């Protein structure tokens, strides 16, 4: 046994500092008493979901959704058929997804960390072996065991043109994760600089000859070289924490576990786009994914996930026929009878899109993959070997981005009333009555988001309202089976104006601005304020804020580009004088 107290001599103040190895010895094993199960630990996020206040608020929000739906579907409240149809279609999509999301969230009480997990985690390392090898202070050298069998773990860091500094941070952290493992840098960017970085840090470097299958093909190629029992997949910008393997590998003590997924947590909330995209994802990772554990329907999100090699081999590798290889692979694994696990514990921190371009490309890729499932692999089909709960959860996934198209339908409704006097609801209904039922749905959703996220995240509402061109294009791509090019979040490259990726939003903003002016003129002429004008003006303001954000983003990018060019010219060396004698520096050297 190691004497923990003697470590105090190594510190100036003489205060003992418990290392990772010390904690393994000092913390009692909670599974030594086989007569009862241990109290399973819950992450703070998990506890927040199961608090009575959250449950009550979700039930009230669900009641508000139902009341609003009944109001809309009441034939007595129906107005002109065209705007009414647009409202019904859009709101039915939003209402259905709101109810299913709350139902899934309320199902998140089940904790996957059972007795078998804790028993395996507490016996993951051989303490005698660690002491014999003198590896107490090198946790990355500790051999991991499951049921007394050594476990070989590979770590795949996928790269495709990311900044070398970003890759360095991820590789350095991956090499120092607790538990013996082999780290691979899978470079589809074919960068000699990345190759040299891997050699410098001591990671294995893999470069393939083609880019077939994009990220999925990159991983499948690495699987022909690596032979570990499990493999962790990390995007180049996700820096893992030391305990990543310690918290995930013990789940594989059960032979039916295909993968363990952890959340995507972001650290770059520096722009409106990054905050909106990050907060939007946090709702999913904190509240929806944990609920899917109950139905064995938690799916992979492409990074921060540990796979069983045996499970992936059983379905022919990572799915390569879609750019959303993560969801497709999960679906195939569930159809094959495998179990998947999600733990709401942050074990890696990465980057969310910071620009309009990055956000557009990311959402387009994700949405196209989701619609592909709906159109080519309908989870409700009797040919799918899925439980009813899994069918519902995958249907929600496949249709999720329809909620992003719904705002487009709702944008058209006030314009129909302003230009053609077509109202979606019975004109005998007062605006106050409409607003009351409307608030029962939307205001309760905002209050729920405010409570769960800690404050009102207006950035989420902004992006949700202006992303309809992205999701509409994705639906068309999936329907026409257009190939969607692969793009990496945060990839550095030449400057491109954000307006090159938001032409539809700009055109819609101009239309709404004109419509607001027309509506204001009509209301002033008739001395009567209408709900349509207020509705349209609100939509105009939201699109206008997005346009201003894009303009400011472009201005910053251009200023930064000019500064970089000035700095490059300032350090540019003076031209060397002409000479007829070649120097060794010009004629020799390695490429």
mmCIF file with all atom_site columns, C-alpha atoms in Angstrom, residues 136-206:
data_model
loop_
_atom_site.group_PDB
_atom_site.id
_atom_site.type_symbol
_atom_site.label_atom_id
_atom_site.label_alt_id
_atom_site.label_comp_id
_atom_site.label_asym_id
_atom_site.label_entity_id
_atom_site.label_seq_id
_atom_site.pdbx_PDB_ins_code
_atom_site.Cartn_x
_atom_site.Cartn_y
_atom_site.Cartn_z
_atom_site.occupancy
_atom_site.B_iso_or_equiv
_atom_site.pdbx_formal_charge
_atom_site.auth_seq_id
_atom_site.auth_comp_id
_atom_site.auth_asym_id
_atom_site.auth_atom_id
_atom_site.pdbx_PDB_model_num
ATOM 1  C CA . UNK A 1 136 ? 1.310   5.943  -9.692  1.00 0.00 ? 136 UNK A CA 1
ATOM 2  C CA . UNK A 1 137 ? 1.797   9.342  -11.314 1.00 0.00 ? 137 UNK A CA 1
ATOM 3  C CA . UNK A 1 138 ? 1.181   8.160  -14.888 1.00 0.00 ? 138 UNK A CA 1
ATOM 4  C CA . UNK A 1 139 ? -2.532  7.329  -15.065 1.00 0.00 ? 139 UNK A CA 1
ATOM 5  C CA . UNK A 1 140 ? -2.357  7.154  -18.882 1.00 0.00 ? 140 UNK A CA 1
ATOM 6  C CA . UNK A 1 141 ? -0.191  4.027  -18.444 1.00 0.00 ? 141 UNK A CA 1
ATOM 7  C CA . UNK A 1 142 ? -2.673  2.148  -16.268 1.00 0.00 ? 142 UNK A CA 1
ATOM 8  C CA . UNK A 1 143 ? -3.954  -0.989 -17.935 1.00 0.00 ? 143 UNK A CA 1
ATOM 9  C CA . UNK A 1 144 ? -7.770  -1.234 -17.807 1.00 0.00 ? 144 UNK A CA 1
ATOM 10 C CA . UNK A 1 145 ? -9.539  -4.507 -17.034 1.00 0.00 ? 145 UNK A CA 1
ATOM 11 C CA . UNK A 1 146 ? -13.133 -5.680 -17.381 1.00 0.00 ? 146 UNK A CA 1
ATOM 12 C CA . UNK A 1 147 ? -13.909 -8.875 -15.468 1.00 0.00 ? 147 UNK A CA 1
ATOM 13 C CA . UNK A 1 148 ? -10.150 -9.397 -15.051 1.00 0.00 ? 148 UNK A CA 1
ATOM 14 C CA . UNK A 1 149 ? -9.589  -9.246 -18.821 1.00 0.00 ? 149 UNK A CA 1
ATOM 15 C CA . UNK A 1 150 ? -7.313  -6.498 -20.183 1.00 0.00 ? 150 UNK A CA 1
ATOM 16 C CA . UNK A 1 151 ? -9.132  -4.016 -22.424 1.00 0.00 ? 151 UNK A CA 1
ATOM 17 C CA . UNK A 1 152 ? -7.383  -2.439 -25.409 1.00 0.00 ? 152 UNK A CA 1
ATOM 18 C CA . UNK A 1 153 ? -8.725  1.028  -26.239 1.00 0.00 ? 153 UNK A CA 1
ATOM 19 C CA . UNK A 1 154 ? -8.004  3.088  -29.354 1.00 0.00 ? 154 UNK A CA 1
ATOM 20 C CA . UNK A 1 155 ? -8.612  6.832  -29.569 1.00 0.00 ? 155 UNK A CA 1
ATOM 21 C CA . UNK A 1 156 ? -9.416  8.263  -33.010 1.00 0.00 ? 156 UNK A CA 1
ATOM 22 C CA . UNK A 1 157 ? -9.029  12.015 -33.496 1.00 0.00 ? 157 UNK A CA 1
ATOM 23 C CA . UNK A 1 158 ? -10.527 12.889 -36.873 1.00 0.00 ? 158 UNK A CA 1
ATOM 24 C CA . UNK A 1 159 ? -9.086  15.942 -38.637 1.00 0.00 ? 159 UNK A CA 1
ATOM 25 C CA . UNK A 1 160 ? -9.918  17.665 -41.900 1.00 0.00 ? 160 UNK A CA 1
ATOM 26 C CA . UNK A 1 161 ? -8.149  20.980 -42.240 1.00 0.00 ? 161 UNK A CA 1
ATOM 27 C CA . UNK A 1 162 ? -8.605  22.338 -38.713 1.00 0.00 ? 162 UNK A CA 1
ATOM 28 C CA . UNK A 1 163 ? -6.138  24.775 -37.226 1.00 0.00 ? 163 UNK A CA 1
ATOM 29 C CA . UNK A 1 164 ? -2.992  22.973 -36.006 1.00 0.00 ? 164 UNK A CA 1
ATOM 30 C CA . UNK A 1 165 ? -3.184  24.700 -32.629 1.00 0.00 ? 165 UNK A CA 1
ATOM 31 C CA . UNK A 1 166 ? -6.681  23.286 -32.151 1.00 0.00 ? 166 UNK A CA 1
ATOM 32 C CA . UNK A 1 167 ? -5.509  19.786 -33.056 1.00 0.00 ? 167 UNK A CA 1
ATOM 33 C CA . UNK A 1 168 ? -2.535  20.081 -30.695 1.00 0.00 ? 168 UNK A CA 1
ATOM 34 C CA . UNK A 1 169 ? -4.764  20.810 -27.698 1.00 0.00 ? 169 UNK A CA 1
ATOM 35 C CA . UNK A 1 170 ? -6.946  17.802 -28.429 1.00 0.00 ? 170 UNK A CA 1
ATOM 36 C CA . UNK A 1 171 ? -4.060  15.381 -29.048 1.00 0.00 ? 171 UNK A CA 1
ATOM 37 C CA . UNK A 1 172 ? -2.180  16.478 -25.923 1.00 0.00 ? 172 UNK A CA 1
ATOM 38 C CA . UNK A 1 173 ? -5.276  15.988 -23.773 1.00 0.00 ? 173 UNK A CA 1
ATOM 39 C CA . UNK A 1 174 ? -6.092  12.643 -25.403 1.00 0.00 ? 174 UNK A CA 1
ATOM 40 C CA . UNK A 1 175 ? -2.626  11.273 -24.705 1.00 0.00 ? 175 UNK A CA 1
ATOM 41 C CA . UNK A 1 176 ? -3.021  12.101 -21.004 1.00 0.00 ? 176 UNK A CA 1
ATOM 42 C CA . UNK A 1 177 ? -6.419  10.480 -20.465 1.00 0.00 ? 177 UNK A CA 1
ATOM 43 C CA . UNK A 1 178 ? -6.597  8.037  -17.584 1.00 0.00 ? 178 UNK A CA 1
ATOM 44 C CA . UNK A 1 179 ? -6.284  4.416  -18.677 1.00 0.00 ? 179 UNK A CA 1
ATOM 45 C CA . UNK A 1 180 ? -3.868  2.864  -21.158 1.00 0.00 ? 180 UNK A CA 1
ATOM 46 C CA . UNK A 1 181 ? -4.842  3.564  -24.758 1.00 0.00 ? 181 UNK A CA 1
ATOM 47 C CA . UNK A 1 182 ? -3.410  4.180  -28.202 1.00 0.00 ? 182 UNK A CA 1
ATOM 48 C CA . UNK A 1 183 ? -4.047  7.568  -29.793 1.00 0.00 ? 183 UNK A CA 1
ATOM 49 C CA . UNK A 1 184 ? -4.425  7.947  -33.564 1.00 0.00 ? 184 UNK A CA 1
ATOM 50 C CA . UNK A 1 185 ? -4.636  11.155 -35.572 1.00 0.00 ? 185 UNK A CA 1
ATOM 51 C CA . UNK A 1 186 ? -6.797  10.392 -38.616 1.00 0.00 ? 186 UNK A CA 1
ATOM 52 C CA . UNK A 1 187 ? -5.853  13.159 -41.023 1.00 0.00 ? 187 UNK A CA 1
ATOM 53 C CA . UNK A 1 188 ? -8.156  13.492 -44.036 1.00 0.00 ? 188 UNK A CA 1
ATOM 54 C CA . UNK A 1 189 ? -6.660  16.925 -44.593 1.00 0.00 ? 189 UNK A CA 1
ATOM 55 C CA . UNK A 1 190 ? -3.347  15.318 -45.609 1.00 0.00 ? 190 UNK A CA 1
ATOM 56 C CA . UNK A 1 191 ? -1.308  17.935 -43.808 1.00 0.00 ? 191 UNK A CA 1
ATOM 57 C CA . UNK A 1 192 ? 2.423   17.431 -43.313 1.00 0.00 ? 192 UNK A CA 1
ATOM 58 C CA . UNK A 1 193 ? 2.213   19.882 -40.421 1.00 0.00 ? 193 UNK A CA 1
ATOM 59 C CA . UNK A 1 194 ? -0.335  17.656 -38.673 1.00 0.00 ? 194 UNK A CA 1
ATOM 60 C CA . UNK A 1 195 ? 1.849   14.635 -39.421 1.00 0.00 ? 195 UNK A CA 1
ATOM 61 C CA . UNK A 1 196 ? 4.824   16.325 -37.759 1.00 0.00 ? 196 UNK A CA 1
ATOM 62 C CA . UNK A 1 197 ? 2.654   17.336 -34.816 1.00 0.00 ? 197 UNK A CA 1
ATOM 63 C CA . UNK A 1 198 ? 1.586   13.732 -34.231 1.00 0.00 ? 198 UNK A CA 1
ATOM 64 C CA . UNK A 1 199 ? 5.193   12.581 -34.360 1.00 0.00 ? 199 UNK A CA 1
ATOM 65 C CA . UNK A 1 200 ? 6.231   15.307 -31.913 1.00 0.00 ? 200 UNK A CA 1
ATOM 66 C CA . UNK A 1 201 ? 3.554   14.432 -29.377 1.00 0.00 ? 201 UNK A CA 1
ATOM 67 C CA . UNK A 1 202 ? 3.862   10.656 -29.705 1.00 0.00 ? 202 UNK A CA 1
ATOM 68 C CA . UNK A 1 203 ? 0.527   9.874  -31.374 1.00 0.00 ? 203 UNK A CA 1
ATOM 69 C CA . UNK A 1 204 ? 0.126   7.565  -34.344 1.00 0.00 ? 204 UNK A CA 1
ATOM 70 C CA . UNK A 1 205 ? -0.598  9.266  -37.645 1.00 0.00 ? 205 UNK A CA 1
ATOM 71 C CA . UNK A 1 206 ? -2.902  7.841  -40.308 1.00 0.00 ? 206 UNK A CA 1
#
